[in-house]
Each structure stands twice: as structure tokens, then as C-alpha cells.
Short mmCIF file of C-alpha atoms in Angstrom, two decimals:
data_model
loop_
_atom_site.label_atom_id
_atom_site.label_comp_id
_atom_site.label_asym_id
_atom_site.label_seq_id
_atom_site.Cartn_x
_atom_site.Cartn_y
_atom_site.Cartn_z
CA MET A 1 -0.15 0.01 0.15
CA ALA A 2 2.00 2.53 -1.11
CA THR A 3 -0.21 5.72 0.15
CA GLN A 4 0.24 3.94 3.77
CA ARG A 5 3.32 3.39 3.73
CA LEU A 6 4.54 6.65 1.91
CA ALA A 7 2.11 8.37 5.21
CA ALA A 8 3.79 6.16 7.72
CA TRP A 9 7.31 7.12 6.46
CA ALA A 10 6.48 11.28 6.35
CA VAL A 11 5.15 11.14 10.15
CA SER A 12 7.27 8.96 11.82
CA LEU A 13 10.04 10.93 9.95
CA GLN A 14 12.57 12.96 12.24
CA TYR A 15 14.69 16.17 12.50
CA THR A 16 17.59 12.88 13.71
CA ASP A 17 16.80 11.42 11.04
CA LEU A 18 18.38 13.80 8.47
CA PRO A 19 21.72 13.15 7.56
CA GLU A 20 23.97 16.32 7.21
CA PRO A 21 23.90 16.58 4.43
CA VAL A 22 20.35 15.92 3.48
CA THR A 23 19.46 19.27 6.30
CA GLN A 24 22.44 21.96 4.45
CA ALA A 25 20.72 20.63 0.88
CA ALA A 26 17.13 21.81 2.36
CA VAL A 27 18.87 24.82 3.39
CA ARG A 28 20.47 25.73 -0.59
CA SER A 29 17.33 24.77 -1.86
CA PHE A 30 15.19 26.73 0.53
CA TYR A 31 17.64 29.81 -0.41
CA ASN A 32 17.33 29.13 -4.42
CA TRP A 33 13.53 29.49 -4.58
CA ALA A 34 13.56 32.42 -1.69
CA GLY A 35 15.37 34.26 -4.00
CA CYS A 36 13.91 32.81 -7.51
CA ALA A 37 10.68 34.02 -5.75
CA LEU A 38 11.70 37.32 -4.36
CA GLY A 39 12.87 37.49 -8.12
CA GLY A 40 9.76 36.74 -9.68
CA SER A 41 7.66 38.91 -7.33
CA ASN A 42 7.63 41.79 -9.40
CA HIS A 43 6.79 40.18 -12.82
CA ARG A 44 4.29 41.10 -14.93
CA THR A 45 2.54 37.37 -14.26
CA THR A 46 2.66 37.70 -10.65
CA THR A 47 1.18 41.09 -10.31
CA THR A 48 -1.63 39.70 -12.84
CA ALA A 49 -2.57 36.83 -10.70
CA LEU A 50 -2.62 38.93 -7.94
CA GLU A 51 -3.95 42.05 -8.78
CA ALA A 52 -6.48 39.93 -10.40
CA LEU A 53 -7.26 37.80 -7.36
CA ALA A 54 -7.08 39.63 -4.63
CA PRO A 55 -10.46 40.80 -4.25
CA PHE A 56 -11.13 37.50 -2.94
CA PHE A 57 -8.51 37.36 -0.27
CA GLY A 58 -9.31 36.35 3.43
CA PRO A 59 -7.75 37.00 6.24
CA ALA A 60 -3.98 38.36 6.52
CA THR A 61 -2.01 35.65 7.78
CA SER A 62 0.58 34.71 5.35
CA SER A 63 3.43 37.25 3.36
CA ILE A 64 3.31 37.89 -0.26
CA LEU A 65 7.19 38.06 -0.54
CA GLY A 66 8.61 40.94 -2.48
CA ARG A 67 5.83 43.15 -1.04
CA THR A 68 7.50 46.19 0.90
CA SER A 69 7.13 48.99 1.01
CA GLN A 70 10.67 49.65 -0.06
CA SER A 71 10.67 47.53 -2.73
CA LYS A 72 10.08 48.08 -6.83
CA ALA A 73 6.73 45.73 -6.86
CA ALA A 74 5.46 48.08 -4.56
CA ASP A 75 5.79 51.10 -6.19
CA ASN A 76 4.61 50.28 -9.18
CA ASN A 77 1.78 48.17 -7.75
CA LEU A 78 0.59 50.82 -4.80
CA ASN A 79 -3.13 48.99 -4.74
CA LEU A 80 -0.97 45.42 -4.01
CA PRO A 81 -1.43 44.00 -0.88
CA SER A 82 1.77 42.80 0.49
CA ARG A 83 -0.39 39.95 3.10
CA ALA A 84 -3.18 37.39 2.12
CA ASP A 85 -4.43 33.99 4.08
CA ALA A 86 -2.22 31.70 3.69
CA SER A 87 -3.94 29.53 0.48
CA HIS A 88 -3.33 32.69 -1.62
CA ALA A 89 0.60 33.56 -0.74
CA ALA A 90 1.35 30.09 -1.46
CA LEU A 91 -0.21 30.28 -4.86
CA ILE A 92 1.02 33.64 -5.62
CA ASN A 93 4.57 32.81 -3.72
CA GLY A 94 4.13 29.22 -6.35
CA ILE A 95 4.16 31.63 -9.59
CA ALA A 96 6.55 34.29 -8.61
CA SER A 97 9.13 31.60 -7.64
CA HIS A 98 9.12 30.01 -11.06
CA VAL A 99 7.91 32.47 -13.20
CA HIS A 100 11.73 33.19 -14.04
CA ASP A 101 12.05 29.65 -15.45
CA TYR A 102 15.48 29.41 -12.42
CA ASP A 103 14.06 27.55 -9.77
CA ASP A 104 15.84 24.15 -8.70
CA THR A 105 15.59 20.94 -10.90
CA HIS A 106 15.78 17.24 -10.12
CA LEU A 107 17.55 15.87 -12.97
CA GLU A 108 16.18 12.43 -12.36
CA THR A 109 12.85 13.52 -13.23
CA ILE A 110 13.44 17.69 -14.33
CA ILE A 111 10.60 18.43 -11.50
CA HIS A 112 11.50 21.61 -9.76
CA PRO A 113 10.86 20.48 -6.34
CA THR A 114 11.27 23.40 -3.88
CA GLY A 115 8.69 25.43 -5.76
CA PRO A 116 5.05 24.19 -4.75
CA VAL A 117 6.54 22.44 -1.26
CA ALA A 118 8.33 25.83 0.35
CA SER A 119 5.26 28.11 -0.97
CA ALA A 120 2.78 25.98 0.63
CA LEU A 121 4.72 25.02 4.25
CA LEU A 122 6.00 28.73 4.30
CA ALA A 123 3.10 30.34 4.17
CA GLN A 124 1.32 27.93 6.63
CA ALA A 125 4.05 28.18 8.88
CA GLU A 126 3.80 31.54 9.42
CA ALA A 127 -0.16 31.54 9.52
CA LEU A 128 0.57 29.16 12.28
CA GLY A 129 3.08 31.11 14.25
CA ASN A 130 4.82 28.40 16.08
CA VAL A 131 7.03 26.20 13.69
CA ASP A 132 10.85 27.09 14.15
CA GLY A 133 13.36 26.19 11.68
CA GLN A 134 14.00 22.53 12.16
CA GLN A 135 10.39 21.55 11.97
CA PHE A 136 10.39 24.08 8.76
CA ILE A 137 13.68 21.75 6.98
CA LEU A 138 12.06 18.62 8.26
CA ALA A 139 9.00 19.42 7.37
CA LEU A 140 10.84 20.96 3.57
CA VAL A 141 12.38 17.73 3.55
CA ALA A 142 9.30 15.23 3.64
CA GLY A 143 7.62 17.24 0.93
CA ILE A 144 10.59 17.02 -1.78
CA GLU A 145 11.67 13.43 -0.85
CA ALA A 146 7.88 12.82 -1.24
CA GLU A 147 6.95 14.84 -4.33
CA CYS A 148 10.14 13.26 -5.76
CA LYS A 149 9.91 9.34 -5.30
CA LEU A 150 6.48 9.86 -7.19
CA GLY A 151 7.99 11.64 -10.02
CA LEU A 152 10.59 8.50 -10.23
CA ALA A 153 7.60 6.05 -10.17
CA VAL A 154 5.80 7.41 -13.08
CA TRP A 155 9.08 8.95 -15.42
CA PRO A 156 9.03 9.43 -18.28
CA LYS A 157 5.51 8.26 -19.55
CA HIS A 158 3.80 10.70 -17.30
CA TYR A 159 5.90 13.76 -18.94
CA ASP A 160 6.06 12.11 -22.32
CA VAL A 161 2.31 12.06 -22.83
CA GLY A 162 1.85 15.98 -21.75
CA TRP A 163 2.15 16.42 -18.08
CA HIS A 164 4.01 19.03 -16.34
CA ILE A 165 5.31 16.71 -13.79
CA THR A 166 6.50 19.35 -11.14
CA SER A 167 2.92 20.03 -10.03
CA THR A 168 2.00 17.14 -10.80
CA THR A 169 3.92 15.54 -8.45
CA GLY A 170 3.84 19.05 -6.20
CA SER A 171 0.11 18.87 -4.73
CA ILE A 172 1.14 15.71 -2.77
CA GLY A 173 4.60 17.09 -1.68
CA ALA A 174 3.18 20.17 -0.59
CA ALA A 175 0.85 18.81 1.20
CA VAL A 176 2.93 15.99 2.81
CA ALA A 177 5.30 19.31 4.45
CA VAL A 178 2.42 21.16 5.28
CA GLY A 179 0.77 17.95 7.03
CA LYS A 180 4.19 17.09 9.07
CA ILE A 181 3.79 20.53 11.37
CA LEU A 182 0.00 20.10 11.62
CA HIS A 183 0.78 16.89 12.57
CA LEU A 184 -1.37 14.94 11.43
CA SER A 185 -1.22 11.58 12.24
CA GLU A 186 -1.08 8.52 9.55
CA GLU A 187 -4.45 7.96 8.52
CA GLN A 188 -5.19 12.04 8.12
CA MET A 189 -2.05 12.39 6.14
CA ALA A 190 -3.18 9.31 3.66
CA HIS A 191 -6.31 11.79 3.52
CA ALA A 192 -3.85 14.28 2.64
CA ILE A 193 -1.77 12.36 0.41
CA GLY A 194 -4.91 11.31 -1.36
CA ILE A 195 -7.03 14.84 -1.55
CA ALA A 196 -4.04 16.05 -2.82
CA ALA A 197 -3.79 13.39 -5.50
CA THR A 198 -7.33 14.27 -7.28
CA GLN A 199 -6.37 17.85 -7.54
CA VAL A 200 -3.72 17.11 -11.05
CA THR A 201 -2.73 20.17 -12.40
CA GLY A 202 -0.15 21.38 -15.21
CA LEU A 203 -0.18 20.25 -18.84
CA ARG A 204 3.50 20.56 -20.80
CA GLU A 205 0.80 22.76 -23.65
CA MET A 206 0.88 25.87 -20.85
CA PHE A 207 5.19 25.78 -21.45
CA GLY A 208 5.89 29.72 -22.98
CA SER A 209 2.27 31.22 -21.29
CA ASP A 210 1.80 32.56 -17.85
CA THR A 211 0.10 29.44 -16.92
CA LYS A 212 3.19 27.34 -16.83
CA SER A 213 4.01 29.45 -13.71
CA PHE A 214 0.23 28.94 -12.10
CA HIS A 215 1.03 25.32 -12.23
CA VAL A 216 3.72 25.45 -8.92
CA GLY A 217 1.44 28.36 -7.15
CA ARG A 218 -1.68 26.52 -7.76
CA SER A 219 -0.01 22.72 -7.07
CA ALA A 220 1.61 24.59 -3.56
CA GLN A 221 -2.39 26.00 -3.02
CA ASN A 222 -4.03 22.64 -3.87
CA GLY A 223 -1.63 20.77 -0.75
CA LEU A 224 -2.03 23.19 1.47
CA MET A 225 -5.99 22.71 1.49
CA ALA A 226 -5.74 19.22 1.42
CA ALA A 227 -3.46 18.82 4.22
CA ILE A 228 -6.00 21.43 5.49
CA LEU A 229 -8.94 19.53 4.86
CA ALA A 230 -6.92 16.43 6.49
CA SER A 231 -6.50 18.12 9.58
CA LYS A 232 -10.46 18.15 10.06
CA GLY A 233 -11.35 15.10 9.50
CA TYR A 234 -12.00 15.19 5.62
CA THR A 235 -11.51 11.76 4.00
CA SER A 236 -10.34 10.21 0.82
CA SER A 237 -9.15 7.31 -0.44
CA LEU A 238 -6.84 5.66 1.70
CA GLN A 239 -5.32 4.17 -1.61
CA ALA A 240 -5.11 7.04 -4.00
CA LEU A 241 -1.84 6.38 -5.76
CA GLU A 242 -1.45 2.60 -6.59
CA ALA A 243 -5.51 1.59 -6.57
CA LYS A 244 -6.58 0.40 -10.26
CA ARG A 245 -7.81 4.40 -10.39
CA GLY A 246 -5.81 6.10 -8.45
CA TRP A 247 -3.31 8.25 -9.07
CA ALA A 248 -0.18 6.25 -10.83
CA ASN A 249 -2.41 4.39 -13.31
CA VAL A 250 -4.31 7.16 -14.32
CA VAL A 251 -1.42 9.38 -15.40
CA SER A 252 1.10 7.41 -16.68
CA GLU A 253 1.11 3.72 -18.28
CA THR A 254 3.46 2.65 -16.27
CA GLN A 255 4.25 3.08 -13.28
CA ARG A 256 6.95 1.39 -10.39
CA LEU A 257 5.09 2.98 -6.89
CA ASP A 258 6.79 0.45 -4.69
CA GLY A 259 10.13 0.19 -5.31
CA HIS A 260 10.59 4.23 -5.05
CA ILE A 261 8.28 4.21 -2.06
CA ALA A 262 10.49 1.42 -0.85
CA THR A 263 13.87 3.93 -0.82
CA LEU A 264 12.32 6.13 1.85
CA GLY A 265 15.23 7.42 3.72
CA GLN A 266 17.90 5.35 2.12
CA VAL A 267 18.42 7.71 -1.01
CA TRP A 268 17.53 10.25 -0.40
CA GLU A 269 16.58 12.82 -3.32
CA ILE A 270 16.75 16.13 -2.14
CA GLY A 271 20.57 15.70 -2.26
CA LYS A 272 20.28 15.37 -6.24
CA ASN A 273 18.91 18.92 -6.36
CA SER A 274 21.12 21.27 -8.90
CA PHE A 275 20.55 25.10 -9.13
CA LYS A 276 20.35 27.11 -12.44
CA PRO A 277 22.86 29.51 -13.06
CA PHE A 278 20.29 30.60 -16.02
CA PRO A 279 16.68 31.71 -16.09
CA CYS A 280 15.61 29.03 -18.61
CA GLY A 281 14.81 25.14 -19.71
CA ILE A 282 17.75 23.22 -18.66
CA VAL A 283 17.98 21.32 -21.32
CA VAL A 284 19.10 24.81 -22.80
CA HIS A 285 22.30 25.17 -20.57
CA PRO A 286 24.63 23.53 -21.89
CA VAL A 287 24.54 25.71 -25.73
CA ILE A 288 24.37 29.24 -23.28
CA ASP A 289 27.57 27.49 -21.41
CA GLY A 290 29.17 27.14 -24.15
CA CYS A 291 27.70 29.81 -26.78
CA ILE A 292 29.16 32.70 -23.12
CA GLN A 293 32.70 30.64 -23.21
CA LEU A 294 32.59 31.88 -26.81
CA HIS A 295 31.61 34.87 -26.36
CA GLN A 296 34.81 35.02 -24.31
CA GLU A 297 36.50 33.86 -26.57
CA MET A 298 35.99 35.79 -29.55
CA LYS A 299 36.28 39.34 -26.94
CA GLU A 300 40.28 37.96 -26.71
CA LYS A 301 40.10 37.09 -30.41
CA GLY A 302 38.77 40.60 -31.69
CA PHE A 303 35.65 39.01 -33.11
CA SER A 304 32.34 40.74 -33.71
CA SER A 305 28.99 38.94 -33.07
CA ALA A 306 27.92 41.28 -36.24
CA GLY A 307 31.00 38.90 -38.38
CA ILE A 308 28.89 35.60 -37.76
CA LYS A 309 27.99 33.86 -40.85
CA SER A 310 26.20 30.58 -39.41
CA VAL A 311 26.40 29.09 -35.40
CA HIS A 312 25.29 25.04 -35.30
CA CYS A 313 24.82 23.27 -32.61
CA ARG A 314 25.25 19.88 -31.68
CA VAL A 315 22.79 19.18 -28.82
CA HIS A 316 20.53 16.08 -26.61
CA PRO A 317 16.89 15.21 -28.72
CA LEU A 318 15.41 17.32 -25.62
CA VAL A 319 16.35 20.30 -26.43
CA LEU A 320 14.72 20.33 -29.94
CA GLU A 321 11.27 18.93 -28.17
CA LEU A 322 11.17 20.96 -25.13
CA THR A 323 12.49 24.33 -26.66
CA GLY A 324 12.24 24.60 -30.08
CA LYS A 325 11.05 28.05 -30.43
CA LYS A 326 12.11 29.51 -33.84
CA THR A 327 11.31 33.17 -33.46
CA PRO A 328 9.98 33.75 -29.58
CA GLN A 329 7.97 36.52 -28.81
CA ASP A 330 8.37 37.37 -25.41
CA GLY A 331 10.42 36.41 -22.63
CA LEU A 332 8.30 33.54 -21.26
CA GLN A 333 8.04 32.12 -25.60
CA ALA A 334 12.07 33.01 -25.23
CA LYS A 335 12.45 30.60 -22.34
CA PHE A 336 11.86 27.74 -24.08
CA SER A 337 13.65 29.02 -26.95
CA VAL A 338 17.32 26.70 -27.84
CA TYR A 339 18.03 29.90 -30.52
CA HIS A 340 17.69 32.73 -28.24
CA GLY A 341 19.32 31.27 -25.12
CA GLY A 342 22.45 30.71 -28.29
CA ALA A 343 22.21 34.39 -29.17
CA ALA A 344 22.32 36.00 -25.40
CA GLY A 345 24.73 33.79 -25.05
CA LEU A 346 27.77 35.25 -28.40
CA VAL A 347 25.71 38.35 -28.07
CA LEU A 348 25.80 39.86 -24.78
CA GLY A 349 27.79 37.18 -22.65
CA LYS A 350 25.41 36.55 -19.84
CA ALA A 351 21.79 35.06 -19.93
CA GLY A 352 20.32 36.17 -16.79
CA PRO A 353 16.60 37.46 -15.88
CA ALA A 354 17.38 40.97 -18.05
CA GLN A 355 18.35 38.83 -21.10
CA TYR A 356 15.18 37.41 -20.73
CA ASP A 357 13.48 40.91 -20.90
CA ASP A 358 10.90 41.25 -23.57
CA LYS A 359 12.79 43.79 -25.34
CA VAL A 360 15.91 41.73 -25.44
CA VAL A 361 13.94 39.28 -26.31
CA ARG A 362 13.12 41.31 -29.48
CA CYS A 363 16.44 43.21 -30.06
CA GLU A 364 17.99 43.47 -33.22
CA ASP A 365 21.49 42.25 -32.85
CA ILE A 366 19.97 39.31 -30.81
CA THR A 367 17.27 38.21 -33.19
CA SER A 368 19.88 38.80 -36.30
CA VAL A 369 22.23 36.18 -34.84
CA ARG A 370 19.17 33.92 -33.07
CA ASP A 371 18.08 33.66 -37.29
CA LYS A 372 21.76 32.23 -37.90
CA ILE A 373 21.44 29.22 -35.02
CA ASP A 374 20.42 25.76 -35.89
CA ALA A 375 20.46 22.58 -33.86
CA VAL A 376 20.42 19.01 -34.25
CA ALA A 377 19.81 15.86 -32.08
CA ASP A 378 22.55 13.38 -31.05
CA ASN A 379 20.97 11.09 -28.97
CA LYS A 380 24.70 10.27 -28.72
CA LEU A 381 24.90 13.58 -26.57
CA GLY A 382 24.27 13.56 -22.50
CA ALA A 383 21.54 15.63 -21.73
CA ASP A 384 24.09 18.00 -20.33
CA GLU A 385 25.74 18.15 -23.18
CA ALA A 386 26.46 20.10 -26.12
CA GLU A 387 28.95 21.35 -29.18
CA ILE A 388 28.52 24.75 -30.87
CA VAL A 389 30.63 25.84 -34.14
CA ALA A 390 30.90 29.31 -34.92
CA GLU A 391 31.50 30.09 -37.88
CA PHE A 392 32.53 33.66 -39.42
CA SER A 393 32.33 35.83 -42.91
CA ASP A 394 35.98 36.27 -42.76
CA GLY A 395 36.15 32.45 -42.46
CA HIS A 396 37.82 32.15 -39.28
CA LYS A 397 36.01 29.09 -37.28
CA LEU A 398 35.18 28.48 -33.75
CA THR A 399 34.15 25.22 -31.52
CA LYS A 400 33.09 24.67 -27.96
CA HIS A 401 32.28 21.31 -26.56
CA VAL A 402 30.40 21.41 -22.95
CA THR A 403 31.15 17.90 -21.49
CA HIS A 404 28.52 18.99 -18.71
CA ALA A 405 27.49 22.09 -18.46
CA ILE A 406 27.69 24.53 -14.91
CA GLY A 407 24.54 23.88 -12.78
CA SER A 408 24.86 20.23 -13.08
CA LEU A 409 25.73 17.50 -10.45
CA GLU A 410 29.49 17.36 -11.89
CA VAL A 411 29.73 21.04 -12.71
CA PRO A 412 27.39 22.41 -9.36
CA MET A 413 26.87 25.93 -8.62
CA THR A 414 28.84 26.98 -5.66
CA ASP A 415 27.17 28.51 -2.66
CA LYS A 416 28.89 31.75 -3.86
CA GLN A 417 27.45 31.78 -7.69
CA LEU A 418 23.88 30.66 -5.47
CA GLN A 419 24.31 34.14 -3.40
CA ASP A 420 25.65 36.07 -6.70
CA LYS A 421 22.69 34.42 -8.14
CA PHE A 422 20.03 35.50 -5.36
CA ILE A 423 21.35 39.38 -5.01
CA ASP A 424 21.10 40.14 -8.67
CA GLN A 425 17.59 38.60 -8.76
CA VAL A 426 16.58 40.36 -5.29
CA THR A 427 17.80 43.23 -5.93
CA GLN A 428 15.73 44.07 -8.80
CA VAL A 429 12.54 43.97 -6.23
CA LEU A 430 14.25 45.51 -2.94
CA GLY A 431 17.11 47.80 -3.31
CA SER A 432 20.69 46.15 -2.68
CA GLN A 433 20.94 46.03 1.34
CA LYS A 434 17.82 44.53 1.39
CA ALA A 435 18.78 41.96 -0.89
CA SER A 436 21.78 41.58 1.18
CA GLU A 437 19.88 41.36 4.68
CA ALA A 438 17.14 39.05 3.14
CA SER A 439 20.41 36.19 1.71
CA GLN A 440 22.22 36.95 5.12
CA SER A 441 18.49 35.71 6.77
CA CYS A 442 17.93 32.97 4.06
CA TRP A 443 20.40 30.73 5.03
CA THR A 444 19.80 30.74 8.57
CA ILE A 445 16.44 29.68 8.33
CA GLY A 446 17.19 26.21 9.75
CA ASN A 447 18.23 28.34 13.51
CA ALA A 448 15.46 30.32 13.43
CA ALA A 449 13.19 30.68 16.45
CA ASN A 450 10.16 31.09 14.22
CA ALA A 451 8.91 30.78 10.90
CA GLY A 452 6.52 33.50 11.03
CA ASP A 453 9.10 36.08 12.00
CA PHE A 454 11.56 35.03 9.63
CA VAL A 455 9.61 34.89 6.14
CA ARG A 456 8.96 38.73 7.34
CA THR A 457 12.37 39.19 6.09
CA LEU A 458 11.84 38.69 2.87
#
């Protein structure tokens, strides 16, 4: 009985059961998530959702991240609230955390695990007001482990048919995390898992639109709701995951629930989490990495991007399947364009959130190089591997082979690189001083006496 086994594991898990590398991975995952949520708080997608839904907010128990009197988001949207009920705070913060496509990735499933779980968990922890840092980290780990084990159980058929695996598993992870700080019994936790499982959210068809990040926010909200309902005695099937017409068999042609549930607490998925150096589909990262290196080499040799005649890329097949948009029209579409990512790397030598601004996507310097890029799939290449050959009008040729892109498990981002990423995003919202204070605070989440007090620094 996978549902009840998952519930029993989650309820019995104690902070002392967590190896030190697991708690460290949880802090890094939360830190990265907080930077992304703050960085995305003033994005049009986030503020549109906030404006549309604010009339429906309940009691203001939980913070909407980034919305302070010092923030540019607040300055530009003076009538938008900075607090909401926990359910809507989870939704809005979840949207913000994913809108730049800059959040963490569990590479074996390409789930972005912290978004749904942390968005729900932080909102409810603040509403409760009695959750300390260790309880928070414990619940975060429990939710992420549940989410990723379920993803492994249905990968890749589930994703291939068109489900957005981050949100279809994220609601269950969020329910487990919130259920943990609500101290649910095993039976209540099993019901929470079932209530979350029935709220399957997220179609890959929505990639490149506002709705992709809505998936993450909605799954956070759905999971939180599931745990709250279960805490009050609301019931679901106790075989919600494994039954013939349960979650796993409905969302995938094949499933391996029992095998992956059996590894809970033995193989920690959070330790496999990777962090993005670029705010776009992770399969594009090898090309961007290589193009940024070529940009530097071009500078050293006196070449200009204006002299580029053609750019040929060899990539993993998933690159063209997921990011084959040849002529993106805005920043959200460009996140799924290997051609824009490559052009930004070659022309600008960087590919941060600013390089995915709508104006940059339509800039002639970028589009002229983008139109000269072609890509072919090669199933002999790894998912984090690419080869780029740039040919110039004078006959010169530069080649770059990326074996493992930065941000992969083989070339992970350092704490310093994560901090630079955090500061770069958050300064645009809170200013440099507040960004620095938020950064220092987020590294110490595990020591917080009260997560409700902690969140107000964000």
C-alpha cells in the first residue's frame, strides 16, 4: 500500500533522522527558492495574478514575498496587498518562484521540487506562528522526498504524454510538508495525500505562457488545502496512489511506486537537486554555457558577433522537443528557445533574467544572430552536453564542446555562485541593502526560532 507507506514514513520522520548533507541540501534549496520567489515577485505574470485575485483574499495571515514599502513591485503597484490568507499566499509566491524558470531541478525527473513545497509550507508556517527552523527544514525535506519519489515512479511516460510533472507531483509534496507541521496522524496524512493526488494540475501545452508558473502556485495551494482538510477529518481513498484508478495508474502508462517508496529515507532525492545558472529550460544550459565561453573567446581574439555567418549546435534530443521555439516573441516564450539562449550568450556574454526581458528578445542584435543558429539532435550526447561551432564571414571558425554544463551535478553551482544569483535577482526588487539582508537571513533558516518572524525579512 504505497499511500499508507508514504504517509507512515512522513509522519514518523524526525529531524535527527536527517543526515547532515540532507539538511545542507535543504537549506540550499530553500535559499535558491527564496531568491527566485523574491526575484519573480514584480514580474507581470505575478502582479496580474495578484491584482485579479486580491478581492478574494481572506484574513491576512501570510506574507506575499517581495511586497514591502521599499520594493519596486510595491512602488509600481501601490494598491496591491503585501499579505493574504495562507492559501492565496502559497499560490502567489509559487507563481513568483517559477515565473523566471530559475528554480531548482531534480535532474532525474526534471521536477522543480522546492517551488510547490516551500510556497505552501512557508505560508502555513507563518499562519501557525509556532514552527521553528528545524521543524521547517524537516517538513521541507519530507515534502520534496515524497514529490520526487512519485516523480521517479511515473517518469518518463507521465511527462512524455504531456503532464507538467512539477505540479502533478508538487501538490502531493506540498500536502506532506504542510501535514508535517500540522502534526497529522498517519491516517490523516494518507487522506491528505489522496486529496492532493486527485487535484492533478499542469499540462506541458502551457509552457511559454503565464499558466506554466500558475501550475506551481496552484499545486502549492492544492497541497496546502489537502492538508488542512485532512486535519479536520476530511477523507479520501487510502489507496489514492496505487489503486487501479488511482493517481499513478491514471497519470502514467507505467508506474514503479513500490520500488521507489521503499527507498524513502535510504536514498535522499534532495541531495540530487541542482540549481540553475540561467533562467530557462535546463536542457538549454549546455548551449548557453558554451556560447558564453565563445563570447569570451571572441572578445580575446577581436571577433564581433556582427561577423557571425552561422552557428551550428549539436544537442540532446530533448532540447529540440522542449525548447525548439525558433522565433519567440517575448521573454516567457524565449525560455523555451535554444536559439534565443544561444544568441544571448554569443552577443551579450550572459543569460540572466535581464537577458530574457521582452525588449531584449525582440532586439535586432539578438534576433539577427538567433536567425543564424541551427540545432540538430544527437542521441549520443548527454542531457547536459552540447557542441557549438560558430563560423565567421572571414572564414574563421570557433568550436566549443561542453561535456557537463554549469549547474549540473558534475559542475554544481557553489554557494558563492548561488549567492551572486540571489543578490542579482533580489536587488531588482528590494534594493541592494535589503537584498543583502535577505540573503544572510535565508542561509540561517534552520536556526530560526519562528518561521513566521523569519519570513517578514523577505
